[in-house]
Short mmCIF file of C-alpha atoms in Angstrom, two decimals:
data_model
loop_
_atom_site.label_atom_id
_atom_site.label_comp_id
_atom_site.label_asym_id
_atom_site.label_seq_id
_atom_site.Cartn_x
_atom_site.Cartn_y
_atom_site.Cartn_z
CA MET A 1 -71.44 106.94 142.93
CA VAL A 2 -72.62 104.11 145.05
CA TRP A 3 -72.26 100.75 143.65
CA SER A 4 -73.21 96.94 143.93
CA MET A 5 -71.41 94.95 144.77
CA GLU A 6 -73.21 91.85 143.98
CA ASP A 7 -74.36 92.85 140.06
CA GLN A 8 -71.39 94.95 139.51
CA THR A 9 -74.61 97.62 138.82
CA CYS A 10 -74.74 102.29 140.01
CA LEU A 11 -77.64 102.20 142.93
CA ALA A 12 -76.98 106.28 142.82
CA ASN A 13 -75.34 109.54 141.69
CA ILE A 14 -74.58 111.79 144.21
CA ILE A 15 -74.10 114.42 143.54
CA SER A 16 -71.58 117.67 145.22
CA ARG A 17 -73.80 120.93 143.98
CA ALA A 18 -77.47 119.09 144.20
CA SER A 19 -76.51 117.68 148.00
CA HIS A 20 -74.60 120.86 148.92
CA ILE A 21 -71.09 119.23 149.02
CA ARG A 22 -68.32 121.28 149.37
CA GLY A 23 -64.48 120.62 148.91
CA GLU A 24 -62.76 117.66 148.24
CA LEU A 25 -64.13 113.72 149.42
CA ALA A 26 -61.70 112.79 152.73
CA THR A 27 -63.74 109.89 153.87
CA CYS A 28 -67.32 107.76 153.68
CA TYR A 29 -69.48 105.90 156.01
CA PHE A 30 -72.07 104.37 155.30
CA SER A 31 -74.76 103.41 158.99
CA PRO A 32 -77.07 100.51 157.36
CA GLN A 33 -79.08 101.14 161.16
CA GLN A 34 -79.31 104.68 159.88
CA ARG A 35 -79.41 104.23 155.17
CA VAL A 36 -77.46 107.24 156.21
CA LEU A 37 -74.77 108.52 153.94
CA PHE A 38 -71.93 110.17 156.09
CA ILE A 39 -69.87 112.21 153.45
CA ALA A 40 -66.83 114.31 154.90
CA THR A 41 -65.53 116.91 153.26
CA ASP A 42 -64.54 120.28 154.36
CA THR A 43 -67.57 120.18 157.01
CA LEU A 44 -69.79 116.85 157.48
CA ALA A 45 -72.83 116.73 155.26
CA LEU A 46 -75.19 113.67 156.33
CA LEU A 47 -77.60 111.87 153.11
CA GLN A 48 -80.79 109.76 154.10
CA LEU A 49 -81.74 106.97 151.34
CA ARG A 50 -85.35 107.93 150.38
CA GLN A 51 -87.91 105.34 150.13
CA LYS A 52 -89.08 103.60 146.34
CA ASP A 53 -93.50 103.34 145.67
CA PRO A 54 -93.83 100.09 145.22
CA LYS A 55 -96.32 100.65 142.71
CA ASN A 56 -94.60 102.83 140.71
CA GLY A 57 -90.84 102.99 140.97
CA SER A 58 -91.17 106.47 141.95
CA SER A 59 -89.40 107.96 144.99
CA PHE A 60 -91.56 109.41 147.74
CA THR A 61 -91.36 111.23 151.10
CA SER A 62 -93.62 113.01 153.52
CA HIS A 63 -91.47 116.32 153.10
CA ASN A 64 -88.29 116.82 151.31
CA ALA A 65 -86.08 117.26 154.44
CA THR A 66 -86.33 115.71 157.64
CA VAL A 67 -89.19 116.24 159.51
CA LEU A 68 -88.55 116.97 162.89
CA CYS A 69 -91.66 116.91 164.95
CA CYS A 70 -95.64 116.29 164.51
CA GLN A 71 -98.60 117.27 166.02
CA TYR A 72 -102.55 116.34 165.93
CA ASN A 73 -105.42 118.14 166.25
CA THR A 74 -107.78 116.41 167.77
CA ARG A 75 -110.78 119.30 166.69
CA LEU A 76 -109.90 119.18 163.11
CA GLN A 77 -108.73 115.72 163.46
CA GLN A 78 -105.18 116.57 161.55
CA VAL A 79 -101.82 116.08 161.74
CA ILE A 80 -99.15 118.63 161.44
CA SER A 81 -95.43 117.90 160.26
CA CYS A 82 -93.01 120.37 160.50
CA SER A 83 -89.56 119.70 158.14
CA GLU A 84 -86.18 121.05 158.25
CA GLY A 85 -86.44 122.74 155.53
CA SER A 86 -88.71 125.69 156.85
CA VAL A 87 -92.01 123.96 155.62
CA VAL A 88 -95.49 123.30 157.78
CA LYS A 89 -97.84 120.63 156.24
CA ILE A 90 -101.49 119.83 157.15
CA TRP A 91 -102.30 116.77 157.02
CA ASP A 92 -106.09 114.95 156.80
CA LEU A 93 -105.67 111.88 159.86
CA ASN A 94 -108.43 109.87 157.73
CA THR A 95 -107.67 109.62 154.65
CA GLY A 96 -104.08 110.86 154.26
CA ALA A 97 -104.43 113.60 152.02
CA PRO A 98 -102.93 117.23 152.21
CA VAL A 99 -104.86 120.35 153.10
CA SER A 100 -102.47 122.72 153.16
CA THR A 101 -99.05 123.99 152.99
CA PHE A 102 -97.16 127.33 154.39
CA ASP A 103 -93.27 127.44 153.31
CA CYS A 104 -90.52 128.87 155.14
CA PRO A 105 -92.17 130.34 158.10
CA HIS A 106 -89.24 130.79 159.97
CA GLU A 107 -87.45 133.01 156.50
CA ARG A 108 -85.43 129.43 155.42
CA SER A 109 -84.61 128.72 158.51
CA ALA A 110 -85.81 124.48 160.28
CA VAL A 111 -88.47 124.37 162.09
CA THR A 112 -87.72 122.90 165.48
CA CYS A 113 -90.97 121.97 167.32
CA MET A 114 -94.16 123.21 167.08
CA THR A 115 -97.56 122.98 169.53
CA LEU A 116 -101.27 123.93 169.79
CA ASP A 117 -102.92 125.93 171.98
CA ASN A 118 -106.18 124.83 173.58
CA SER A 119 -108.74 125.67 170.95
CA GLY A 120 -106.91 124.52 168.09
CA ASN A 121 -107.68 127.44 166.09
CA ARG A 122 -103.43 128.52 166.66
CA PHE A 123 -100.44 127.05 167.06
CA ILE A 124 -96.50 128.29 167.90
CA THR A 125 -93.60 127.02 166.29
CA GLY A 126 -89.90 127.74 167.00
CA GLY A 127 -87.18 127.50 164.80
CA ARG A 128 -82.95 126.42 164.64
CA ASP A 129 -82.63 130.45 164.16
CA GLY A 130 -83.81 131.05 168.22
CA SER A 131 -87.52 133.20 166.22
CA LEU A 132 -90.67 132.28 168.18
CA ARG A 133 -93.88 132.70 166.03
CA LYS A 134 -98.29 132.35 166.24
CA TRP A 135 -100.17 131.09 163.51
CA ASP A 136 -103.50 131.14 162.16
CA TYR A 137 -104.25 127.47 161.87
CA SER A 138 -107.39 128.14 159.01
CA THR A 139 -104.96 130.24 156.93
CA GLY A 140 -101.96 130.43 157.67
CA GLY A 141 -101.10 133.80 157.89
CA CYS A 142 -98.95 134.73 160.72
CA VAL A 143 -100.37 136.23 164.03
CA SER A 144 -97.84 137.45 165.77
CA ILE A 145 -93.34 136.72 166.43
CA ILE A 146 -92.95 135.82 169.54
CA ARG A 147 -89.52 136.23 169.44
CA GLN A 148 -87.71 137.86 166.77
CA GLY A 149 -84.30 135.28 165.63
CA ALA A 150 -80.49 135.75 166.36
CA ASP A 151 -78.81 133.07 165.41
CA VAL A 152 -78.36 129.09 165.39
CA SER A 153 -77.05 128.90 169.37
CA ASP A 154 -80.04 130.04 170.09
CA GLU A 155 -82.45 127.01 168.39
CA VAL A 156 -85.93 126.58 169.85
CA ASN A 157 -85.94 122.51 170.74
CA ARG A 158 -89.38 122.87 172.59
CA CYS A 159 -91.89 124.97 173.13
CA ILE A 160 -95.67 124.63 174.94
CA GLN A 161 -98.65 126.90 176.17
CA VAL A 162 -99.45 126.30 179.43
CA ASP A 163 -102.49 128.31 182.40
CA ILE A 164 -101.00 128.60 185.29
CA HIS A 165 -103.20 130.59 187.99
CA SER A 166 -105.99 131.41 185.37
CA ASN A 167 -103.37 132.93 182.38
CA ARG A 168 -101.90 131.80 179.58
CA TYR A 169 -98.03 132.13 178.86
CA ILE A 170 -95.68 130.34 175.60
CA ILE A 171 -92.93 128.89 177.39
CA SER A 172 -89.45 127.81 174.64
CA VAL A 173 -86.31 126.41 175.58
CA GLY A 174 -83.44 125.22 173.22
CA CYS A 175 -80.10 126.34 172.79
CA ASP A 176 -79.74 129.40 174.52
CA LYS A 177 -80.25 127.59 178.25
CA TRP A 178 -82.97 129.94 178.93
CA ILE A 179 -86.18 129.01 179.98
CA SER A 180 -88.23 131.12 178.95
CA ILE A 181 -91.50 132.06 179.64
CA PHE A 182 -93.73 134.88 177.49
CA PRO A 183 -97.46 136.37 177.81
CA ASN A 184 -100.17 134.89 175.53
CA SER A 185 -99.95 138.12 174.05
CA SER A 186 -100.21 139.98 170.44
CA VAL A 187 -97.69 142.47 171.84
CA PRO A 188 -94.19 141.69 172.31
CA VAL A 189 -93.03 142.14 175.95
CA SER A 190 -89.46 141.28 178.02
CA PRO A 191 -90.46 137.07 179.07
CA GLN A 192 -89.69 136.22 182.66
CA SER A 193 -86.84 134.13 182.03
CA PHE A 194 -84.79 131.03 183.97
CA ARG A 195 -81.48 129.46 183.51
CA HIS A 196 -79.82 126.09 182.92
CA ARG A 197 -76.47 125.15 183.11
CA GLU A 198 -76.80 123.09 180.00
CA ASP A 199 -78.64 123.41 176.06
CA ILE A 200 -82.39 122.07 177.15
CA VAL A 201 -83.90 119.53 174.86
CA SER A 202 -87.63 119.49 176.35
CA VAL A 203 -89.60 121.40 178.81
CA ASP A 204 -93.37 120.13 180.80
CA LEU A 205 -95.66 121.46 183.25
CA TRP A 206 -97.40 119.80 186.55
CA PRO A 207 -100.32 122.19 186.95
CA PRO A 208 -100.65 124.54 188.41
CA ASN A 209 -96.52 126.05 188.62
CA LEU A 210 -93.95 123.25 188.32
CA LEU A 211 -91.48 123.00 185.29
CA ALA A 212 -89.68 120.26 184.40
CA THR A 213 -86.88 120.51 182.03
CA SER A 214 -84.24 118.49 180.64
CA SER A 215 -80.29 118.94 179.47
CA CYS A 216 -78.13 117.27 177.24
CA GLY A 217 -76.26 116.78 180.38
CA GLY A 218 -78.34 113.95 181.66
CA GLU A 219 -79.80 116.68 184.36
CA VAL A 220 -83.92 116.17 184.72
CA LEU A 221 -84.91 119.52 187.48
CA VAL A 222 -88.35 120.67 187.93
CA TRP A 223 -88.59 124.69 189.17
CA ASN A 224 -91.61 126.89 190.42
CA LEU A 225 -92.81 128.95 188.44
CA VAL A 226 -93.52 131.37 191.01
CA SER A 227 -91.19 131.21 193.26
CA GLY A 228 -88.69 131.36 190.83
CA SER A 229 -86.75 129.09 192.82
CA LEU A 230 -85.73 124.96 192.01
CA PHE A 231 -88.09 122.50 193.51
CA CYS A 232 -86.50 119.39 193.20
CA GLN A 233 -83.40 118.40 190.94
CA LEU A 234 -83.27 114.85 189.50
CA GLY A 235 -79.86 115.23 187.27
CA SER A 236 -78.69 112.92 190.13
CA LEU A 237 -78.83 109.28 188.39
CA PRO A 238 -77.96 106.06 189.11
CA SER A 239 -74.79 104.32 187.81
CA PRO A 240 -75.78 103.28 184.43
CA LEU A 241 -76.23 99.80 184.12
CA PRO A 242 -73.21 96.82 183.80
CA SER A 243 -73.63 96.88 180.20
CA GLU A 244 -73.79 100.68 179.56
CA PRO A 245 -71.08 101.97 177.66
CA SER A 246 -68.81 104.79 179.67
CA ASP A 247 -69.25 107.03 176.59
CA GLU A 248 -73.44 106.76 176.92
CA ASP A 249 -75.74 109.62 175.12
CA LEU A 250 -76.35 111.37 178.19
CA ASN A 251 -79.10 113.73 176.65
CA VAL A 252 -82.72 113.06 178.58
CA CYS A 253 -85.12 113.73 175.27
CA LYS A 254 -88.54 114.27 176.92
CA VAL A 255 -89.89 114.92 180.11
CA LEU A 256 -92.91 114.00 180.41
CA PHE A 257 -95.70 113.92 182.71
CA ILE A 258 -98.99 111.98 183.67
CA PRO A 259 -101.76 113.63 184.53
CA SER A 260 -104.65 111.14 185.66
CA ARG A 261 -101.72 110.78 189.06
CA ALA A 262 -102.72 113.66 190.31
CA PRO A 263 -105.24 112.28 193.28
CA LEU A 264 -101.59 110.52 194.28
CA GLN A 265 -98.52 113.03 193.17
CA LYS A 266 -98.21 112.37 196.57
CA THR A 267 -97.33 108.46 196.87
CA ALA A 268 -96.33 107.85 192.90
CA ALA A 269 -94.71 108.74 189.92
CA ILE A 270 -95.49 111.53 187.69
CA LEU A 271 -92.73 112.05 185.37
CA VAL A 272 -91.57 110.10 183.32
CA THR A 273 -88.24 110.65 181.31
CA SER A 274 -86.41 109.58 178.24
CA GLY A 275 -82.55 108.82 178.27
CA PRO A 276 -79.80 108.70 179.14
CA GLY A 277 -78.52 105.21 177.81
CA GLY A 278 -81.53 103.92 175.81
CA CYS A 279 -82.82 103.90 180.07
CA ILE A 280 -86.84 105.25 180.60
CA HIS A 281 -87.26 106.68 183.89
CA LEU A 282 -90.05 107.04 185.92
CA TRP A 283 -90.03 109.86 188.89
CA ASN A 284 -91.33 110.89 192.00
CA ILE A 285 -90.97 114.44 192.17
CA PHE A 286 -92.72 115.61 195.74
CA GLY A 287 -90.37 115.44 198.88
CA GLY A 288 -86.84 116.10 197.03
CA GLY A 289 -87.42 113.69 194.19
CA ARG A 290 -86.97 109.81 194.02
CA LEU A 291 -86.82 107.90 191.35
CA PHE A 292 -89.31 104.94 191.15
CA GLY A 293 -88.82 103.15 187.76
CA LYS A 294 -85.92 102.42 185.45
CA PHE A 295 -85.99 100.23 182.76
CA SER A 296 -84.44 100.03 179.48
CA GLY A 297 -86.67 102.02 176.61
CA SER A 298 -83.60 100.00 173.97
CA PRO A 299 -82.41 96.42 174.35
CA GLN A 300 -79.20 98.00 171.56
CA GLN A 301 -79.40 101.36 173.65
CA ALA A 302 -80.17 103.67 171.66
CA THR A 303 -81.43 106.78 172.24
CA VAL A 304 -85.32 107.46 173.13
CA THR A 305 -86.09 110.05 171.36
CA ASP A 306 -89.12 110.85 172.06
CA LEU A 307 -92.41 109.95 174.18
CA ALA A 308 -96.01 109.81 174.54
CA LEU A 309 -99.38 109.05 176.25
CA GLY A 310 -101.83 106.49 174.95
CA LYS A 311 -106.18 107.03 175.97
CA GLY A 312 -106.48 107.66 180.11
CA ASP A 313 -102.60 107.71 180.05
CA ILE A 314 -102.09 103.18 180.26
CA LEU A 315 -100.26 103.38 177.55
CA LEU A 316 -96.95 104.69 176.93
CA LEU A 317 -94.71 104.68 173.61
CA SER A 318 -92.09 105.42 172.87
CA VAL A 319 -88.85 105.97 170.25
CA ASP A 320 -85.66 105.69 169.57
CA GLN A 321 -82.71 105.90 167.47
CA LEU A 322 -83.20 103.22 164.76
CA GLY A 323 -86.73 103.74 164.30
CA TRP A 324 -88.48 100.91 166.79
CA LEU A 325 -91.71 102.07 167.96
CA ARG A 326 -92.65 100.51 171.36
CA ILE A 327 -95.92 100.30 173.39
CA TRP A 328 -95.97 100.05 177.04
CA ASP A 329 -99.25 99.13 179.50
CA ILE A 330 -98.09 101.63 182.52
CA ALA A 331 -101.25 100.81 184.15
CA GLY A 332 -100.23 101.14 187.49
CA PHE A 333 -97.03 100.71 187.75
CA ALA A 334 -94.81 102.66 190.12
CA GLN A 335 -98.26 104.25 191.42
CA HIS A 336 -97.69 103.56 194.75
CA GLY A 337 -93.97 103.38 195.40
CA PRO A 338 -90.78 101.70 193.52
CA GLU A 339 -90.69 98.99 191.43
CA THR A 340 -87.96 96.82 190.81
CA THR A 341 -89.43 95.50 187.35
CA LYS A 342 -90.12 97.32 183.92
CA PRO A 343 -93.66 97.50 182.34
CA THR A 344 -95.41 94.88 180.50
CA LEU A 345 -93.98 95.75 176.63
CA LEU A 346 -97.88 95.61 175.00
CA CYS A 347 -96.13 95.45 171.22
CA ASN A 348 -93.00 96.40 169.18
CA TRP A 349 -91.77 96.95 165.52
CA ARG A 350 -89.79 99.10 162.94
CA ALA A 351 -91.68 102.00 162.16
CA HIS A 352 -88.84 103.22 159.75
CA ALA A 353 -85.08 102.83 158.31
CA CYS A 354 -83.86 105.71 160.58
CA SER A 355 -83.91 107.74 164.17
CA ILE A 356 -88.15 108.42 164.89
CA THR A 357 -87.34 112.39 165.87
CA SER A 358 -91.05 112.55 167.23
CA VAL A 359 -94.29 109.74 168.36
CA VAL A 360 -98.10 111.67 168.71
CA CYS A 361 -100.99 109.12 169.95
CA VAL A 362 -104.72 109.39 168.59
CA PRO A 363 -106.40 108.38 171.43
CA GLU A 364 -109.54 108.50 170.82
CA GLN A 365 -108.06 105.68 167.01
CA GLN A 366 -105.79 103.72 169.18
CA LEU A 367 -103.44 105.55 165.98
CA ALA A 368 -99.54 106.19 166.48
CA VAL A 369 -98.68 108.81 163.53
CA THR A 370 -94.40 108.83 163.81
CA SER A 371 -91.96 111.19 161.57
CA ALA A 372 -88.55 109.85 160.93
CA LYS A 373 -85.06 112.08 158.92
CA ASP A 374 -86.02 109.83 156.36
CA CYS A 375 -88.81 112.60 155.40
CA LEU A 376 -91.16 110.27 155.93
CA LEU A 377 -94.67 110.78 158.15
CA ARG A 378 -96.63 107.74 159.30
CA LEU A 379 -99.69 106.29 160.78
CA TRP A 380 -99.65 103.09 162.26
CA SER A 381 -102.67 101.29 164.61
CA HIS A 382 -101.55 99.75 167.91
CA GLN A 383 -100.87 96.80 166.83
CA GLY A 384 -98.12 97.26 164.26
CA GLU A 385 -100.31 98.04 161.06
CA LEU A 386 -99.08 100.22 158.80
CA ILE A 387 -102.08 102.31 158.21
CA GLY A 388 -100.16 104.16 155.40
CA THR A 389 -97.60 107.52 154.79
CA PHE A 390 -98.95 110.69 154.20
CA GLY A 391 -97.50 111.82 150.76
CA GLN A 392 -98.62 108.13 148.90
CA GLN A 393 -100.78 108.61 146.51
CA GLU A 394 -103.21 106.32 147.72
CA ARG A 395 -106.10 107.43 150.17
CA TRP A 396 -107.10 105.43 152.73
CA ASP A 397 -109.51 105.37 155.43
CA VAL A 398 -108.60 104.40 159.06
CA ARG A 399 -112.16 102.98 159.52
CA LYS A 400 -111.98 100.74 156.96
CA LYS A 401 -109.01 97.70 157.08
CA GLU A 402 -108.78 96.92 153.30
CA THR A 403 -107.57 100.13 152.81
CA TRP A 404 -104.56 99.99 155.28
CA ARG A 405 -101.12 99.33 152.99
CA GLN A 406 -101.53 95.93 152.97
CA GLU A 407 -97.16 95.13 152.38
CA LEU A 408 -94.46 97.03 154.10
CA PRO A 409 -93.08 99.81 152.43
CA GLU A 410 -89.13 99.11 150.48
CA ASP A 411 -87.60 100.97 153.04
CA LEU A 412 -88.48 98.48 156.22
CA ARG A 413 -88.88 95.01 153.97
CA VAL A 414 -85.02 95.38 152.92
CA LEU A 415 -84.40 95.17 156.21
CA THR A 416 -86.85 91.60 157.06
CA GLU A 417 -84.55 89.57 154.02
CA GLU A 418 -82.00 88.65 155.64
CA PRO A 419 -81.90 84.90 156.62
CA ASP A 420 -80.53 85.51 159.89
CA LEU A 421 -82.91 87.91 161.07
CA GLN A 422 -85.89 86.07 159.99
CA GLY A 423 -86.77 83.87 162.32
CA ALA A 424 -86.26 85.64 165.42
CA LEU A 425 -88.50 88.99 164.28
CA ARG A 426 -91.24 86.50 164.25
CA SER A 427 -90.43 85.78 167.83
CA ARG A 428 -93.03 86.34 170.28
CA PRO A 429 -92.50 86.78 174.25
CA PRO A 430 -93.23 83.80 176.79
CA SER A 431 -97.43 84.66 177.03
CA ASN A 432 -97.20 83.83 180.55
CA THR A 433 -94.80 87.10 182.25
CA GLY A 434 -96.06 89.56 180.08
CA ILE A 435 -92.08 91.26 179.61
CA HIS A 436 -91.04 91.37 176.26
CA THR A 437 -87.98 89.07 176.41
CA GLU A 438 -86.77 90.97 173.03
CA VAL A 439 -85.49 87.61 171.07
CA GLY A 440 -83.08 88.05 168.18
CA MET A 441 -83.60 92.06 168.55
CA GLY A 442 -79.72 93.34 169.42
CA LEU A 443 -78.64 93.38 165.86
CA GLY A 444 -81.09 96.87 165.95
CA ARG A 445 -82.97 95.55 162.70
CA GLY A 446 -86.12 93.98 161.05
CA GLY A 447 -89.38 94.86 159.87
CA PRO A 448 -92.36 94.47 163.32
CA LEU A 449 -93.11 93.05 165.51
CA HIS A 450 -95.96 91.88 167.53
CA SER A 451 -96.41 90.30 170.52
CA GLY A 452 -99.66 90.12 172.76
#
């Protein structure tokens, strides 16, 4: 049971059977930053504190389990989300209404990643069991099993669909350390594969044939898919910043190419990577690979878990393990050589009370969708205004601000109610610098903070 020390009331009664906790309790720990209760028995259990709807007092979530990834279907203006509970949901972006639900697409194994095809009529999912499947968007039917599931050690971390010299392929990476390439066909075939030294966590393509991958060990590699050889290695990162701990997480969670910089590819940074140590790196991959920019993506050195580009590749959205979303102006940044400063931070706010698993930009309306370990999927404006949480009872109209959420949800409001944080969270950066000073954010807590 969880008790309040102020009024000695019971806040929560945790039922071990319902929470799948087995064995004798050894110890427990509550993380206020991630709002997670860790319980150690024979195994380690993680319980996420859920949000309550202040209007009716009932608990609601977008999914019944951690939302691991989300995507935006531009053609249909719909959001797709996948969960730890092996559930895929489709939502109407403009109203927040649920459209359809697919249960157990990976036979109860978590859906760890997902990508849309170019038409938006099909999507591909990867599972914790190592399987890859293609689905019909409108019917929810499985079109083909690209790869059968085998073991949790084969977990798929990312999958993408790419066009290479007029041929279409599906590429997956994961815990088996292989880069697997499948022809986009309904006929099962043996994939071409490239080996990585560590678990691969992210992948992206620079047309027509250069593929970037990153690992949990800090390596960033670029491959030539035609020759099958290593094009360059970017993983030999400079020494950590003086303030960084020596035992920092080396995980490079995301590699992301900047497509609009193709005309300047020989002289500009065209690859963005998140990590390690809460840093964001920009690379030029030609001439052996050079670091063109490095800046802190989190003042608390929290892991930057995902990146996304805005319209015209002018904006870079980053999210971290503490639930913060930041929007950077990268127009012209590292376009003509290495930079010694950081790009302008336009806006940042606490989007979730725990780790954000993915962020997707809706460029035509300047919106952002975030998914997190709190089982929630949220829609935001680029100014940090919460439009709504998918799964709430009230519908919104993205074109009418009066229908947007007018107050912070309870999980974020609780974080802003501590008096010592009130002044800091209202602070703004000096207008003459264009660089965010990160005032009062070292504690990793608080509500939306807007700048500019």
